Coordinates of C-alpha atoms in Angstrom, one line a residue:
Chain A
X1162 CA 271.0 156.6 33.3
X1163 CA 270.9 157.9 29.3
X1164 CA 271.4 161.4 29.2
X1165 CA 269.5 164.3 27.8
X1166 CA 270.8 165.4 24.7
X1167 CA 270.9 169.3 23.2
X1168 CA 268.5 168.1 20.9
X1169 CA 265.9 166.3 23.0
X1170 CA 266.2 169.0 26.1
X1171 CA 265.9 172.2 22.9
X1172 CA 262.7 170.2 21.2
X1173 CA 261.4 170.1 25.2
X1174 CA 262.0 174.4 25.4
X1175 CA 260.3 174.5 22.8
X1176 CA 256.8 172.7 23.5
X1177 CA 257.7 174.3 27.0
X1178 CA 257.5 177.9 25.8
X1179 CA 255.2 177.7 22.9
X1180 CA 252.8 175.8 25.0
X1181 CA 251.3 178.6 27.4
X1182 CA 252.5 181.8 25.5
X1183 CA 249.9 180.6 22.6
X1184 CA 247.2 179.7 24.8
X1185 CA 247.0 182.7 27.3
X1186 CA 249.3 185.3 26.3
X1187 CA 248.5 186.6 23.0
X1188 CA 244.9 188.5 24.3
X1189 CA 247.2 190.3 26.9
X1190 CA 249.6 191.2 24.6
X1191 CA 247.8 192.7 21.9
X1192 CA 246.2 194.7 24.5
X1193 CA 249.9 196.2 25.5
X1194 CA 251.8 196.1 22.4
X1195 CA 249.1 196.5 19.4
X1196 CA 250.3 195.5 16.5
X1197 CA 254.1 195.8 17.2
X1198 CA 253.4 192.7 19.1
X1199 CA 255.0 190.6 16.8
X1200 CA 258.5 192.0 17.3
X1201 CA 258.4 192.0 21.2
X1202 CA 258.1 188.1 21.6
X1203 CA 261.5 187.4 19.7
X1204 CA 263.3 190.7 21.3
X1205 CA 261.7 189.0 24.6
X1206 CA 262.9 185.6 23.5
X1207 CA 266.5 186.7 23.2
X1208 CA 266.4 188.8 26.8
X1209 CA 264.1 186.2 28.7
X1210 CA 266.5 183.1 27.3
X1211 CA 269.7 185.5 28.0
X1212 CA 268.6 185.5 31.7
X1213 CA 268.3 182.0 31.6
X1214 CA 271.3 181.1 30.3
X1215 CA 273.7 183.5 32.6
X1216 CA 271.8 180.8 35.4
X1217 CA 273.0 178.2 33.3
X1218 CA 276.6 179.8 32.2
X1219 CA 277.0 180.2 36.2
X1220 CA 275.6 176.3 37.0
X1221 CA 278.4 174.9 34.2
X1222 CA 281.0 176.7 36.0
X1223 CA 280.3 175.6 39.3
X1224 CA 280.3 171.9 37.6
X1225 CA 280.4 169.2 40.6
X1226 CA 280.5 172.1 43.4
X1227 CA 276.2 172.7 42.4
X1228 CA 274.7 174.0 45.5
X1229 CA 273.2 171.3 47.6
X1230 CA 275.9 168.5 47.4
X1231 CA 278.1 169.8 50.2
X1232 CA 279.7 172.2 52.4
X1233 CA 279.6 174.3 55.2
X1234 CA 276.8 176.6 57.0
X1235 CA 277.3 179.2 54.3
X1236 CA 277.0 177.4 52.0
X1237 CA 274.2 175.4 53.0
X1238 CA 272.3 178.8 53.8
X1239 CA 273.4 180.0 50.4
X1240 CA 271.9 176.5 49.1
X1241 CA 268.7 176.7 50.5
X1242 CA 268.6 180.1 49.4
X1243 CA 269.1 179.3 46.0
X1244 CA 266.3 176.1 46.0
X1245 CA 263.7 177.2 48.3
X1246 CA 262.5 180.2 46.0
X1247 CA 262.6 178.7 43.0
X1248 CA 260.7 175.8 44.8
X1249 CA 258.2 178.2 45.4
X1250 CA 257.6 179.9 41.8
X1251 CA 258.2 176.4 40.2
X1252 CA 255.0 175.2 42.6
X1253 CA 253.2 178.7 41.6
X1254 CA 253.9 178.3 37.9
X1255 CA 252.0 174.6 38.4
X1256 CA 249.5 175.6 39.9
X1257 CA 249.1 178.8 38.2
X1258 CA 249.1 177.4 34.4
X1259 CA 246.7 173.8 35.7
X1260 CA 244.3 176.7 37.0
X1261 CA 244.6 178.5 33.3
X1262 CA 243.9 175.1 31.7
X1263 CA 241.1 174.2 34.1
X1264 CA 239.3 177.1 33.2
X1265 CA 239.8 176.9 30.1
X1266 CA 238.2 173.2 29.7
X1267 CA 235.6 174.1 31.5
X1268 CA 234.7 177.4 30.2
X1269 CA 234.5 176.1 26.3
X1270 CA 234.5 172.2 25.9
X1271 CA 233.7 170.4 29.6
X1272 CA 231.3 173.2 31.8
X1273 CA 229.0 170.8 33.9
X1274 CA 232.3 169.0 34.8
X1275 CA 232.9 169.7 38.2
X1276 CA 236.5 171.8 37.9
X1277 CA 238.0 170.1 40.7
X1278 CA 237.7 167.0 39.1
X1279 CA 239.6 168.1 35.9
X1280 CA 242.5 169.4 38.0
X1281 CA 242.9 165.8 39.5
X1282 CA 243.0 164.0 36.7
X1283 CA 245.3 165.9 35.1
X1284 CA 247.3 166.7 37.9
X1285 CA 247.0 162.5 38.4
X1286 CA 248.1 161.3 34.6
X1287 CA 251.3 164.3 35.4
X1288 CA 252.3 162.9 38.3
X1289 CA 252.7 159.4 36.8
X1290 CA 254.6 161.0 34.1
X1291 CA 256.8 162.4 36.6
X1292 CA 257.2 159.2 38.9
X1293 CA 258.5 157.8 35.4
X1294 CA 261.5 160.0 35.4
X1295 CA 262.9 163.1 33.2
X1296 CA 263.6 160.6 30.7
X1297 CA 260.1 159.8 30.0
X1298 CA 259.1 163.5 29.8
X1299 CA 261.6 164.0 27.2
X1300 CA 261.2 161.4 25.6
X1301 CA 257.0 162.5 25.1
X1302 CA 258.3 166.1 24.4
X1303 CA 260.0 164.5 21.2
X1304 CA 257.0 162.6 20.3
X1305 CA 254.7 165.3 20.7
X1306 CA 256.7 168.2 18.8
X1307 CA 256.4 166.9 15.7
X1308 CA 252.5 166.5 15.8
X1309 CA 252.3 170.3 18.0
X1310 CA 253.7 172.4 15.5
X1311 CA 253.4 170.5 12.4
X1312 CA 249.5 171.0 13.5
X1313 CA 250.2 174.9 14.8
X1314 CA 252.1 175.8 11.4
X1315 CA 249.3 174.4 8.9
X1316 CA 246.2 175.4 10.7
X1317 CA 246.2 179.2 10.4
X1318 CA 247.1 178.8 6.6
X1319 CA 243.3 177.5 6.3
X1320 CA 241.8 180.2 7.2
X1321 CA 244.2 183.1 5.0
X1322 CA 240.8 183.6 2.7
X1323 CA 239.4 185.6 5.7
X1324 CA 242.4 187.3 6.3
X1325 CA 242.2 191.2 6.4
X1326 CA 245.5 192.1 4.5
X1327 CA 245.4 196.0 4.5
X1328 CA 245.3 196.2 8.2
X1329 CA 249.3 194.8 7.7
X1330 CA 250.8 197.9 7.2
X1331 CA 250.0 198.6 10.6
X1332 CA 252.2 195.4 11.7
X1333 CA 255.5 197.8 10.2
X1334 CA 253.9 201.0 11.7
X1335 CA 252.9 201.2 14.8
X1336 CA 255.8 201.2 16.9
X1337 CA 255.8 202.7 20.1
X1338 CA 258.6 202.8 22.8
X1339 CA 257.2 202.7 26.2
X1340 CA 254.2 200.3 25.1
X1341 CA 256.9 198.2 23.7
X1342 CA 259.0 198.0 26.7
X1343 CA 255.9 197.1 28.7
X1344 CA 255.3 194.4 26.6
X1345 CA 259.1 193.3 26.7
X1346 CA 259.3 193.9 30.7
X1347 CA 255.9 190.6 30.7
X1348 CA 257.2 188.9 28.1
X1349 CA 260.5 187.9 28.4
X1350 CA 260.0 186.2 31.9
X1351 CA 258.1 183.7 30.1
X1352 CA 261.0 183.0 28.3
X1353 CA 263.1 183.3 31.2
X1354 CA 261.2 180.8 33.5
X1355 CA 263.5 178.3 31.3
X1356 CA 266.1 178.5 34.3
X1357 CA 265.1 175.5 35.9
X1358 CA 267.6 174.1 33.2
X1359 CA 269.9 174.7 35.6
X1360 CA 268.5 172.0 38.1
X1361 CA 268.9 169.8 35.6
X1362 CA 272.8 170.3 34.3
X1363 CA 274.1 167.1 35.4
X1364 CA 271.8 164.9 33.4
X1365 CA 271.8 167.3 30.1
X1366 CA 274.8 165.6 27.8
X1367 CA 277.6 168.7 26.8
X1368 CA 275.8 171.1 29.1
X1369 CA 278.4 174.0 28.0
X1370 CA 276.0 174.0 24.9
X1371 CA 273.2 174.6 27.0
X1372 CA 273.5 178.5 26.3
X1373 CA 272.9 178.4 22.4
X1374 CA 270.0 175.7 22.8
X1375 CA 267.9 178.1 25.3
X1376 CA 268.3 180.7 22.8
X1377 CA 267.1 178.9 19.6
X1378 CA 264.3 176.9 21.2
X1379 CA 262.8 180.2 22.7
X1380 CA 263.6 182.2 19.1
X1381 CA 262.1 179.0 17.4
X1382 CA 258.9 179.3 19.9
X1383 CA 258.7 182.8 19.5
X1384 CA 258.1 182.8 16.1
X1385 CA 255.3 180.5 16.3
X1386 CA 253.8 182.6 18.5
X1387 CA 254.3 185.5 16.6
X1388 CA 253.0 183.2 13.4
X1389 CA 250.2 183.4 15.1
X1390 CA 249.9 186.2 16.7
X1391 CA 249.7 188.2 13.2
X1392 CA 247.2 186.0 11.8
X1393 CA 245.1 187.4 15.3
X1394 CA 245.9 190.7 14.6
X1395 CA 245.0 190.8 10.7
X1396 CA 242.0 188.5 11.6
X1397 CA 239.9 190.4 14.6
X1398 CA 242.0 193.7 14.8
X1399 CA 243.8 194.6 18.2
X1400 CA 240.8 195.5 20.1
X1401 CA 238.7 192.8 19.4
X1402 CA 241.4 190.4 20.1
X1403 CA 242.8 192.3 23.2
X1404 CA 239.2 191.3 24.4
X1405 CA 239.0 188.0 23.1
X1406 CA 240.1 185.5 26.5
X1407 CA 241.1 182.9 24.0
X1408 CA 242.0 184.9 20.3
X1409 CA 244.2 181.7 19.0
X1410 CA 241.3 179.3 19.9
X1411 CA 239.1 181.5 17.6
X1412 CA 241.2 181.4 14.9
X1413 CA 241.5 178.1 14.6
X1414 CA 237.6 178.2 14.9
X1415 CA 237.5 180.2 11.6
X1416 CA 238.8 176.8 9.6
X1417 CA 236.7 175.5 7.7
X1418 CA 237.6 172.7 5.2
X1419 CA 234.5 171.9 2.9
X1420 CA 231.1 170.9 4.0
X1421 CA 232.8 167.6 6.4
X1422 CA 235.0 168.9 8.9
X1423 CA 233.6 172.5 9.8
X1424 CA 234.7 172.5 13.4
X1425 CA 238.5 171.8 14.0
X1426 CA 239.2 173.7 17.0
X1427 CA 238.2 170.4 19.3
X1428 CA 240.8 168.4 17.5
X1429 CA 243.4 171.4 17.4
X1430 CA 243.0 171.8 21.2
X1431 CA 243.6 168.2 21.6
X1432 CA 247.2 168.5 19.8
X1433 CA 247.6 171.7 21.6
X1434 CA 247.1 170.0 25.3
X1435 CA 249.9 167.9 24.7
X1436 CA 252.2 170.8 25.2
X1437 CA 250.4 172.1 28.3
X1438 CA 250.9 168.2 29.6
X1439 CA 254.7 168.5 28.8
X1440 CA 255.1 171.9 30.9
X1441 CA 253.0 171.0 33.6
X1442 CA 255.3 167.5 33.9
X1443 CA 258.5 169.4 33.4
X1444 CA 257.3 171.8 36.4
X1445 CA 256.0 169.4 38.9
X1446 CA 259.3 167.1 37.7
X1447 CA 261.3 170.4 38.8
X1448 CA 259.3 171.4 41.7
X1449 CA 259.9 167.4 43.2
X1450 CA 263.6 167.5 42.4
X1451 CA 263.7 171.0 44.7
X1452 CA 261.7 169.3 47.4
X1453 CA 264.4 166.1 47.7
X1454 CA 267.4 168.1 47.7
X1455 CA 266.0 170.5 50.5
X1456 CA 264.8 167.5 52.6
X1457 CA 268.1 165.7 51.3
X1458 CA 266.3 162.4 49.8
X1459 CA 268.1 160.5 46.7
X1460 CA 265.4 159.3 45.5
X1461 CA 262.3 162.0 44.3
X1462 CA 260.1 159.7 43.1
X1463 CA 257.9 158.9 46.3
X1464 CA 257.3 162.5 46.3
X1465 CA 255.6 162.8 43.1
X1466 CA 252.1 162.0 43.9
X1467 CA 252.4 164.2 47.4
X1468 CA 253.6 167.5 44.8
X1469 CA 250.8 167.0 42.5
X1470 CA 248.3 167.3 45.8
X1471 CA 250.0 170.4 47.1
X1472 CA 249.5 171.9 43.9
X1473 CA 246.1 170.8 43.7
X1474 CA 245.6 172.6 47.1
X1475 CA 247.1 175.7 45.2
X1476 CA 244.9 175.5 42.5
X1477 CA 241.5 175.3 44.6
X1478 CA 242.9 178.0 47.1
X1479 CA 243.2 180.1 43.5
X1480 CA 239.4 180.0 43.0
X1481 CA 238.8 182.8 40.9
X1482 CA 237.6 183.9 37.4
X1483 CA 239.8 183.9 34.9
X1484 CA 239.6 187.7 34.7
X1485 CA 240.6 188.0 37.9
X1486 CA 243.5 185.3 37.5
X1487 CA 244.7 187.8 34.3
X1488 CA 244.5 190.7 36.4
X1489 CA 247.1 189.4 38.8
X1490 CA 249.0 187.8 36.1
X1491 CA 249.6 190.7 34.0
X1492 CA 249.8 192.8 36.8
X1493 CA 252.6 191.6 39.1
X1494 CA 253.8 188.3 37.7
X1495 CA 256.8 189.5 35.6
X1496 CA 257.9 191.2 38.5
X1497 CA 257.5 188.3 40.5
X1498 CA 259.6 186.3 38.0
X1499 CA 261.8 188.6 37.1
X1500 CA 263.1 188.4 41.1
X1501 CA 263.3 184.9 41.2
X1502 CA 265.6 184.6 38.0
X1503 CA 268.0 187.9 39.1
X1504 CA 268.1 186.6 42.8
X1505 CA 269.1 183.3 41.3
X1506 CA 271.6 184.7 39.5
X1507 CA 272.9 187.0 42.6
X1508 CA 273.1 183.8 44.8
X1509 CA 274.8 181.6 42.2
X1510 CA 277.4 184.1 41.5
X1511 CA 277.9 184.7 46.0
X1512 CA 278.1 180.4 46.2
X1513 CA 280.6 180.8 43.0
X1514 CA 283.1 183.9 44.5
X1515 CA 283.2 181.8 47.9
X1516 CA 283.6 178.1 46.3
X1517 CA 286.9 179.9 44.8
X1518 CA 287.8 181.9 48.0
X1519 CA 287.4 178.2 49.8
X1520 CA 289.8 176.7 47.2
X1521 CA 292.5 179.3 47.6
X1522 CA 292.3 178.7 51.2
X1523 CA 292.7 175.5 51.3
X1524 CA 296.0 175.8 48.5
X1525 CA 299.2 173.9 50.2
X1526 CA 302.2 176.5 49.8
X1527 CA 303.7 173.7 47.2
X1528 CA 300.8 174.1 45.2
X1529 CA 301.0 177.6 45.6
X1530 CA 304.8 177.5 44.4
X1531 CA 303.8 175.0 41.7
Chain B
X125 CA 232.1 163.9 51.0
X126 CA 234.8 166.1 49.3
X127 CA 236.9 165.8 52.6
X128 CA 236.3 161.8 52.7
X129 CA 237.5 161.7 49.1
X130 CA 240.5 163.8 49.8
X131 CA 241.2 161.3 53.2
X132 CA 241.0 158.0 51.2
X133 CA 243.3 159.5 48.1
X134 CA 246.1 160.9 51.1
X135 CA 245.7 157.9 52.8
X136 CA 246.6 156.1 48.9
X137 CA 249.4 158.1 48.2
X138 CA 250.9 157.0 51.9
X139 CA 250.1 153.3 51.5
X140 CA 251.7 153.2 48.1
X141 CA 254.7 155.5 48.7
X142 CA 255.7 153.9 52.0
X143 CA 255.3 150.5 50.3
X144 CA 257.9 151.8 47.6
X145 CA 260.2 153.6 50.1
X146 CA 260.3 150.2 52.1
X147 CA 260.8 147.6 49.0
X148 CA 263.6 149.8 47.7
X149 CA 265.6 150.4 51.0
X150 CA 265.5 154.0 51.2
X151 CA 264.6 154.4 54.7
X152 CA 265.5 157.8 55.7
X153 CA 263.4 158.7 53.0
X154 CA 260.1 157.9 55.1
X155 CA 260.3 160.5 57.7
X156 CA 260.6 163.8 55.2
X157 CA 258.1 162.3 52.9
X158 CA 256.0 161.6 55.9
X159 CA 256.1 164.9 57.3
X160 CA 255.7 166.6 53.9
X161 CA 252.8 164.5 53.4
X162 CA 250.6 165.5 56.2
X163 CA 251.7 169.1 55.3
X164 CA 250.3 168.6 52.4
X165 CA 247.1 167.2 53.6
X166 CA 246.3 169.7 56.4
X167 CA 247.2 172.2 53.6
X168 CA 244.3 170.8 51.2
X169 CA 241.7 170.8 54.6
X170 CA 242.8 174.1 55.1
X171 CA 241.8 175.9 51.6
X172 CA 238.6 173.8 52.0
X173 CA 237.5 174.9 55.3
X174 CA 238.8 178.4 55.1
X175 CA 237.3 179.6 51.7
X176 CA 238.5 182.6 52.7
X177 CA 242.5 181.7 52.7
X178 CA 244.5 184.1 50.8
X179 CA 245.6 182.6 47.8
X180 CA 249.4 182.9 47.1
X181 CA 248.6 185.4 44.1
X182 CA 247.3 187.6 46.7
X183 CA 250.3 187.8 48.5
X184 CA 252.3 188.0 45.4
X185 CA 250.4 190.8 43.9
X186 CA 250.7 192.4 47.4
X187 CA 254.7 192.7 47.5
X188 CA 255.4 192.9 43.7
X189 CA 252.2 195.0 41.8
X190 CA 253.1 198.3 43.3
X191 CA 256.8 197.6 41.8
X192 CA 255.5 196.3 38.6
X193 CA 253.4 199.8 38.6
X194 CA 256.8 202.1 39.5
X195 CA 258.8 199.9 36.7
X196 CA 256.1 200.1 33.7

């Protein structure tokens, strides 16, 4: 089996970041950070993908000894410990960003579609995706990152005309400490949700690069967002995009080339659901790999289908407005996150210190004397 | 009817997957994925019976928003 290069699995971060911060994070955001917004996503890029990588610097070092392969109880326990959360906020995340998306559809393009029936058939065309393998994720990641951000990049340049250029000096201004931290504190797990790189070490080609990857997909992503997020800001102002549920989706609603195409939004939404596809495909792909190491199968694949239905159940069991859904995002999610990656960390670093205390051990006095 | 739907996609999913997990000799395979699958199921009955079911961002807002509060 062909595997993942740096390139491939940083182009993949990328969509994988970009992809959700754009659609449902900037409205938040600006309502925390005002206008110094722009500086917490890369500040949050560099601490979120920092966290990540410590997961990832600890998974290298561990090398053929990953949890899950073998050993005894304690290790096992510390095994299970180690998958069985992240199991869990992997199959949250899924369900979590599908229910974002759902309402999304519904609310602006699709609203007499029943909203069950969009989560299946997206949660359907994902789960063949995922019964295809990594490599085929990966694979459409490339494809698709060309077309995203070419896309992302030129469509807020169309609408600079409207563009409200004095209220930038507030962009260099308005800096404030504790609102900044805030913002940091809910940002950077976004960025940091880029652990599950770990799960996927042995099929990622020179993994000890892994590290520097992480950091410049999530930098590269951040700046996008933030690309965007100022054109938000000089646009609508922060209160009116603070309210807005969608502010990027409006200003790509502001372009308007000539008299023929005076409605672009449909066809940037389009480009832009590619990306969501990619995360949600890279999440159930994670969430299937966590289920066959705890039940100890080989082969994932059969499980595919039977993840995209639990998550499904999650979705309709999550049958609330998106108001609601922001209210418990913004209001205990990081934290949420924040625990899985640290416990991560804290686990990987107990299975390392007694992989080594095993080895000593087990050292024959020649080796010892050798 | 939503139930029935539900029923004949499950019972899909098993046809299909046990077919696979048979052709390609992975037998110990079909318990697990058996027993996660009617998990699975009863799990999707459940949040359709039981409106009412707490959703996991209930429970999650329950242990980690008073943190989140004492931390921002």
């Amino acid at each position: 089996m062909k595997k993942i290069s740096q390139l491939e699995l940083g182009l993949l971060l990328c969509l994988f970041n970009y992809s959700t911060m754009v659609g449902f994070w900037i409205g938040p955001l600006a309502g925390i950070a005002s206008y110094s917004g722009w500086a917490v996503l890369p500040i949050a890029a560099i601490i979120g993908s920092s966290a990540a990588g410590v997961t990832v610097w600890l998974g290298n070092r561990l090398d053929d000894r990953m949890p899950g392969h073998s050993g005894g109880m304690l290790q096992t326990f510390l095994a299970l410990l180690l998958t069985v959360p992240a199991f869990g906020f992997f199959l949250h995340q899924a369900a979590y960003i599908m229910k974002e998306f759902t309402d999304f559809m519904a609310q602006m393009y699709l609203p007499t579609t029943p909203e069950w029936l969009l989560t299946a058939l997206f949660l359907y065309t994902a789960a063949i995706a995922v019964r295809s393998g990594l490599e085929t994720i990966v694979r459409c990641a490339s494809g698709f990152f060309f077309v995203v951000f070419m896309a992302s990049l030129l469509a807020p340049l169309l609408v600079t005309k409207d563009v409200n250029f004095d209220r930038s000096i507030a962009l260099v201004t308005h800096f404030r400490f504790d609102s900044m931290w805030e913002a940091v504190y809910k940002t950077a797990p976004w960025f940091g949700e880029s652990f599950f790189v770990l799960f996927l070490l042995p099929r990622i080609d020179a993994p000890q690069r892994t590290y520097r990857t992480l950091l410049i997909a999530s930098i590269g992503s951040s700046l996008v967002t933030a690309f965007y997020y100022i054109y938000s800001m000089l646009l609508f102002g922060q209160s009116v995009t603070a309210h807005l549920t969608y502010p990027v989706m409006e200003v790509i609603r502001y372009v308007r080339i000539g008299d023929f195409l005076e409605n672009m939004d449909p066809l940037m939404e389009a480009i832009w659901t590619a990306s969501i596809f990619i995360k949600l495909c890279t999440l159930l792909y994670i969430v299937t790999l966590l289920m066959t190491r705890i039940v100890k199968v080989k082969d994932g694949r059969p499980f595919s289908f039977v993840t995209a239905a639990i998550v499904f159940g999650i979705v309709n069991q999550m049958n609330v407005s998106t108001t609601e859904l922001n209210d418990f995002f913004q209001s205990s999610w990081a934290t949420f996150a924040w625990f899985i990656v640290l416990s991560t960390i804290l686990v990987l670093a107990l299975y390392l210190s007694f992989a080594k205390m095993n080895a000593a051990a087990y050292q024959t006095p020649s080796e010892e004397g050798g | 009817m939503y139930i029935t739907l539900l029923t004949i996609v499950f019972a899909g999913i098993a046809y299909r997957e046990a077919r696979f997990i048979r052709k390609h000799g992975v037998k110990p395979a079909l318990l697990p994925f058996t027993v996660i699958l009617v998990l699975a199921f009863l799990y999707n009955i459940t949040t359709i019976v039981y409106r009412e079911l707490p959703s996991p961002n209930a429970w999650i807002k329950a242990v980690f928003a008073p943190l989140q509060a004492w931390i921002v």
